[in-house]
Coordinates of C-alpha atoms in Angstrom, one line a residue:
M377 CA 95.9 71.7 9.1
P378 CA 97.5 70.5 12.4
S379 CA 96.2 67.0 11.8
N380 CA 97.7 67.0 8.3
T381 CA 101.0 68.1 9.8
A382 CA 100.8 65.4 12.4
D383 CA 100.2 62.8 9.8
L384 CA 103.1 64.0 7.8
V385 CA 105.4 63.8 10.8
R386 CA 104.1 60.4 11.7
K387 CA 104.7 59.0 8.2
S388 CA 108.1 60.5 8.2
L389 CA 109.0 58.9 11.5
I390 CA 107.8 55.5 10.3
R391 CA 109.8 55.8 7.1
K392 CA 112.9 56.8 8.9
A393 CA 112.6 53.9 11.4
R394 CA 113.0 51.4 8.6
W395 CA 116.4 49.8 8.2
G396 CA 118.1 50.3 4.8
I397 CA 120.2 47.7 3.0
A398 CA 123.4 49.6 3.6
E399 CA 122.7 49.7 7.3
I400 CA 122.1 46.0 7.5
A401 CA 125.2 45.3 5.4
F402 CA 127.3 47.5 7.7
W403 CA 126.4 45.5 10.8
L404 CA 126.7 42.2 9.0
V405 CA 130.2 43.1 8.0
A406 CA 131.0 44.1 11.6
A407 CA 129.7 40.8 12.9
A408 CA 131.6 38.9 10.2
T409 CA 134.9 40.4 11.4
L410 CA 134.5 38.4 14.6
F411 CA 134.9 35.2 12.5
F412 CA 137.1 36.3 9.6
L413 CA 139.6 38.5 11.4
P414 CA 140.5 36.4 14.5
G415 CA 144.0 37.9 14.8
R416 CA 142.7 41.5 15.0
H417 CA 140.2 41.1 17.8
L418 CA 142.1 43.4 20.1
I419 CA 142.1 46.4 17.8
L420 CA 138.6 45.6 16.7
N421 CA 137.5 45.8 20.4
E422 CA 139.1 49.2 20.6
I423 CA 137.3 50.3 17.5
A424 CA 133.9 49.2 18.9
I425 CA 134.6 51.1 22.2
I426 CA 135.7 54.2 20.4
A427 CA 132.7 54.0 18.1
L428 CA 130.3 54.0 21.1
F429 CA 132.2 56.9 22.6
A430 CA 132.0 58.9 19.4
L431 CA 128.3 58.0 19.1
S432 CA 127.7 59.5 22.6
L433 CA 129.3 62.8 21.5
D434 CA 127.4 62.9 18.3
L435 CA 124.1 62.7 20.2
I436 CA 124.9 66.1 21.8
L437 CA 127.1 67.7 19.1
G438 CA 125.4 66.5 15.9
Y439 CA 121.8 66.4 17.1
A440 CA 121.6 69.0 19.8
G441 CA 124.4 71.4 18.9
I442 CA 126.1 71.2 22.3
V443 CA 129.9 71.5 21.9
S444 CA 132.2 69.8 24.3
L445 CA 135.9 69.5 24.8
G446 CA 135.6 67.5 28.0
H447 CA 133.5 64.5 27.0
A448 CA 136.3 62.3 28.3
A449 CA 135.0 63.2 31.8
F450 CA 132.1 60.8 31.4
F451 CA 134.2 58.2 29.6
G452 CA 136.8 58.2 32.4
F453 CA 134.3 58.3 35.2
G454 CA 132.5 55.2 33.8
A455 CA 135.8 53.4 33.5
Y456 CA 136.8 54.1 37.1
V457 CA 133.3 53.1 38.4
A458 CA 133.4 49.8 36.5
G459 CA 137.0 49.2 37.5
I460 CA 136.4 49.9 41.2
L461 CA 133.3 47.8 41.3
A462 CA 135.2 44.8 39.8
K463 CA 138.1 45.3 42.1
Y464 CA 136.0 45.2 45.2
G465 CA 133.9 42.1 44.4
F466 CA 131.3 43.1 41.8
A467 CA 132.9 41.3 38.9
D468 CA 129.8 40.8 36.8
P469 CA 130.4 42.7 33.5
L470 CA 126.7 43.7 33.1
L471 CA 126.5 45.0 36.7
G472 CA 129.6 47.1 36.0
L473 CA 128.0 48.5 32.8
G474 CA 124.9 49.4 34.7
G475 CA 126.8 51.0 37.5
A476 CA 129.0 53.0 35.1
A477 CA 126.0 54.2 33.1
I478 CA 124.1 55.4 36.2
A479 CA 127.1 57.1 37.7
A480 CA 128.0 58.9 34.4
A481 CA 124.4 59.8 33.8
L482 CA 124.2 61.4 37.3
L483 CA 127.4 63.3 36.6
G484 CA 126.0 64.4 33.2
F485 CA 122.8 65.6 34.8
A486 CA 124.6 67.5 37.5
T487 CA 126.9 69.3 35.0
S488 CA 124.2 69.8 32.3
F489 CA 122.9 72.9 34.0
L490 CA 126.3 74.5 33.7
V491 CA 126.5 73.6 30.0
L492 CA 123.1 75.3 29.4
R493 CA 124.6 78.7 30.4
G494 CA 126.6 80.9 28.1
T495 CA 127.9 80.7 24.6
D496 CA 129.6 77.9 22.8
L497 CA 133.0 79.1 24.1
T498 CA 131.7 79.0 27.6
K499 CA 130.4 75.5 27.1
L500 CA 133.8 74.4 25.8
M501 CA 135.5 75.8 28.8
V502 CA 133.0 74.3 31.3
T503 CA 133.2 70.8 29.8
L504 CA 137.0 71.0 29.7
G505 CA 137.1 72.2 33.2
V506 CA 134.9 69.3 34.5
A507 CA 137.3 66.8 32.8
L508 CA 140.4 68.5 34.3
V509 CA 138.9 68.5 37.8
L510 CA 138.0 64.8 37.6
G511 CA 141.5 64.0 36.4
E512 CA 143.0 65.8 39.3
I513 CA 140.7 64.1 41.8
A514 CA 141.6 60.7 40.3
N515 CA 145.2 61.5 40.6
Q516 CA 145.0 62.6 44.2
A517 CA 142.7 59.9 45.4
S518 CA 145.3 57.2 44.9
W519 CA 143.9 55.1 47.8
L520 CA 140.8 54.5 45.6
T521 CA 141.9 55.0 42.0
G522 CA 145.6 54.0 42.2
G523 CA 146.6 57.5 41.2
A524 CA 149.4 57.7 38.6
D525 CA 150.0 54.0 38.9
G526 CA 146.5 53.2 37.6
L527 CA 143.8 51.1 39.0
Q528 CA 145.1 47.5 39.2
G529 CA 143.7 44.3 40.4
V530 CA 140.6 44.6 38.2
T531 CA 139.3 41.0 37.6
M532 CA 136.2 40.4 35.5
G533 CA 133.8 37.5 35.7
P534 CA 132.5 35.8 32.6
V535 CA 129.9 37.5 30.5
L536 CA 126.5 36.2 31.4
G537 CA 128.3 33.7 33.5
L538 CA 129.3 31.8 30.4
F539 CA 132.0 33.5 28.4
E540 CA 135.4 34.1 30.0
F541 CA 137.6 37.0 28.8
D542 CA 140.6 35.6 26.9
I543 CA 144.0 37.0 26.0
F544 CA 143.1 37.1 22.3
G545 CA 140.3 39.6 22.8
T546 CA 137.6 37.4 21.2
T547 CA 135.1 37.6 24.0
A548 CA 136.0 41.2 24.6
Y549 CA 135.3 42.1 21.0
A550 CA 132.0 40.2 20.9
Y551 CA 130.9 41.8 24.1
S552 CA 131.8 45.3 23.1
L553 CA 130.3 45.0 19.7
T554 CA 127.1 43.6 21.1
V555 CA 126.8 46.4 23.6
T556 CA 127.6 49.0 21.0
F557 CA 125.0 47.6 18.6
V558 CA 122.2 47.5 21.3
L559 CA 122.9 51.1 22.3
F560 CA 123.1 52.1 18.7
I561 CA 119.6 50.7 18.1
L562 CA 118.3 52.7 21.1
A563 CA 120.0 55.9 19.8
R564 CA 118.6 55.3 16.4
R565 CA 115.1 55.0 17.8
I566 CA 115.6 58.2 19.8
V567 CA 116.9 60.4 16.9
V568 CA 114.0 59.5 14.6
S569 CA 111.4 60.0 17.3
P570 CA 109.5 63.3 18.0
F571 CA 112.1 63.9 20.7
G572 CA 114.9 63.6 18.2
L573 CA 113.2 65.9 15.8
S574 CA 112.7 68.5 18.5
L575 CA 116.5 68.3 19.2
R576 CA 117.3 69.2 15.6
S577 CA 114.9 72.1 15.8
I578 CA 116.7 73.3 19.0
R579 CA 120.0 72.9 17.2
D580 CA 118.9 74.8 14.2
N581 CA 116.9 77.6 15.9
P582 CA 116.5 77.6 19.7
L583 CA 114.4 80.7 19.7
R584 CA 111.9 79.3 17.2
A585 CA 111.9 76.0 19.1
R586 CA 110.9 77.8 22.3
A587 CA 108.2 79.8 20.3
V588 CA 106.5 76.6 19.1
G589 CA 106.4 75.2 22.7
I590 CA 109.4 72.9 22.8
P591 CA 110.9 72.7 26.4
V592 CA 114.4 73.5 25.2
N593 CA 116.2 73.2 28.5
R594 CA 114.6 69.9 29.5
R595 CA 115.4 68.5 26.1
L596 CA 119.0 69.5 26.3
V597 CA 119.4 68.2 29.9
A598 CA 117.8 64.9 28.8
I599 CA 120.1 64.3 25.8
Y600 CA 123.2 65.5 27.7
T601 CA 122.4 63.0 30.5
L602 CA 121.8 60.2 28.0
A603 CA 125.1 61.0 26.1
A604 CA 127.0 60.9 29.4
A605 CA 125.5 57.5 30.2
Y606 CA 126.6 56.2 26.7
A607 CA 130.2 57.6 27.3
G608 CA 130.2 56.0 30.7
V609 CA 129.3 52.6 29.2
A610 CA 132.1 53.0 26.7
G611 CA 134.6 53.7 29.5
A612 CA 133.3 50.7 31.4
L613 CA 133.9 48.5 28.4
L614 CA 137.5 49.7 28.2
A615 CA 138.1 49.0 31.9
Q616 CA 136.5 45.6 31.7
T617 CA 138.1 44.4 28.6
T618 CA 141.6 45.6 29.5
Q619 CA 141.2 45.0 33.2
F620 CA 143.1 48.2 34.0
V621 CA 142.3 51.9 34.4
S622 CA 144.8 54.7 34.2
L623 CA 144.5 58.5 34.3
D624 CA 144.7 58.4 30.6
V625 CA 141.0 57.8 30.4
L626 CA 140.4 61.3 31.6
A627 CA 143.1 63.0 29.5
F628 CA 142.3 65.8 27.1
H629 CA 143.5 63.8 24.1
R630 CA 140.5 61.4 24.6
S631 CA 138.1 64.3 24.0
A632 CA 140.2 65.6 21.1
D633 CA 140.4 62.2 19.4
I634 CA 136.6 61.9 19.5
M635 CA 136.2 65.3 18.0
L636 CA 138.6 64.3 15.3
I637 CA 136.7 61.1 14.6
L638 CA 133.5 63.1 14.1
V639 CA 135.4 65.4 11.7
I640 CA 136.5 62.4 9.7
G641 CA 133.1 60.6 9.7
G642 CA 130.8 63.6 10.0
A643 CA 128.4 64.7 12.8
G644 CA 124.6 64.7 12.7
Y645 CA 124.1 61.1 11.5
L646 CA 124.8 58.2 13.7
Y647 CA 127.1 56.3 11.4
G648 CA 129.5 59.2 11.2
G649 CA 131.0 58.3 14.6
L650 CA 131.1 54.6 13.7
I651 CA 132.8 55.2 10.3
G652 CA 135.1 57.8 11.7
A653 CA 136.2 55.4 14.5
V654 CA 137.1 52.8 12.0
G655 CA 139.0 55.2 9.8
F656 CA 140.8 56.8 12.7
K657 CA 141.9 53.6 14.3
V658 CA 142.9 51.9 11.1
L659 CA 144.9 55.0 10.1
Q660 CA 146.5 55.1 13.6
D661 CA 147.4 51.4 13.4
I662 CA 148.9 51.7 9.9
L663 CA 150.8 55.0 10.4
S664 CA 152.1 54.1 13.9
A665 CA 153.6 50.9 12.4
W666 CA 155.0 52.8 9.4
T667 CA 156.3 55.8 11.3
P668 CA 156.0 55.3 15.1
Q669 CA 157.3 58.8 15.9
Y670 CA 155.3 60.8 13.4
W671 CA 151.9 59.1 13.0
Q672 CA 150.2 62.1 14.6
F673 CA 151.7 64.4 12.1
W674 CA 150.3 62.3 9.2
I675 CA 146.8 62.2 10.8
G676 CA 147.0 65.9 11.3
L677 CA 147.9 66.3 7.6
I678 CA 145.0 64.1 6.5
L679 CA 142.7 66.3 8.7
V680 CA 144.0 69.5 6.9
V681 CA 143.4 67.8 3.5
L682 CA 139.9 66.9 4.5
V683 CA 139.2 70.5 5.5
L684 CA 140.7 71.9 2.3
V685 CA 138.9 69.6 -0.1
G686 CA 135.7 69.9 1.7
R687 CA 134.8 67.0 4.0
E688 CA 131.1 67.4 3.1
R689 CA 131.8 66.4 -0.5
L690 CA 133.3 63.2 0.7
T691 CA 130.9 62.4 3.5
D692 CA 127.7 63.4 1.8
R693 CA 128.0 60.4 -0.5
V694 CA 128.3 58.2 2.5
K695 CA 125.4 59.9 4.3
A696 CA 123.2 59.3 1.2
L697 CA 123.4 55.6 2.0
W698 CA 121.7 56.1 5.3
P699 CA 119.1 58.8 4.6
R700 CA 116.8 57.7 7.4
S701 CA 119.4 57.9 10.2
R702 CA 121.1 61.0 8.8
G703 CA 118.6 63.4 10.3
R704 CA 118.2 65.6 7.2
A705 CA 114.6 66.4 7.7
A706 CA 115.1 69.8 9.4
D707 CA 112.0 71.0 7.8
H708 CA 110.0 68.4 9.6
A709 CA 111.7 69.3 12.8
Q710 CA 111.0 72.9 12.5
T711 CA 107.4 72.4 11.6
L712 CA 106.8 70.1 14.5
P713 CA 103.7 71.3 16.3
A714 CA 104.0 72.3 20.0
T715 CA 101.5 69.6 20.9
K716 CA 103.7 66.9 19.4
A717 CA 106.8 68.2 20.9
Q718 CA 105.4 68.2 24.4
E719 CA 104.2 64.6 24.1
V720 CA 107.8 63.3 24.6

């Protein structure tokens, strides 16, 4: 019987690892915008960065059930690390990404033990508190971060020593989109692995997950650290492509915007953050041009409408296009044997 269960799980993982037509089409369209929308590369670059940021939050919220109101802490920390490295002579973009990822991952690992304690409300307050503390440190350490004036003098070298950043955002968008795609592939492999299935089991029923032998705390620490690294890379991309870092990267509205993006696109399947980022940024661009003073009101109204009509009825049709990345196989996650869970 255990061998039959293991075979079913293995076949399910293989099936989920395959790319669907809709997934391929999604990324082909994203790549095509690089050539067919040359005048929109700056906003497309923002979308790619926000999409990666939303993806990082979805890893902990949608797949592990960890709520956070301070995810901007890792985003801003990564931005400052990349910006400071570039300002003081380490101008290689990939080096900055690596440094930001490691720094944010260490911060995520250090704070993950605080997040493991208490209820969802406690987690919200702890994550928000971490972001507020970092924001105040960045404000006071003006000798390093520039304080309220922002970190200036950030100069980036060419990507791979070949592609210089330009004022039109072409290199920036290609760079951000490529990094987002590579990290998406990694996240996709993770969520359809036995590790990813164990996360869903923890999200749905932590007590049962412990009972079948899943090391719950270690799993949560691991995914929280990984999500922090992803957010740090997103922040580094923003710092590198804009060549400026301000206190805004640690502001509460950054975390709130990402939560809103997941409300729009849906949590628990990787494309939710990507689609939500596109929808949010396009709406913001259109509404701010139409009514500069009231665009936030209209986005809030749209959010209320989504809640009233039932967002699931709208997003479930989209999720159906990506059944393998959606993570709907809770039954497989909950029937995952202890031996399989402990292998990862």
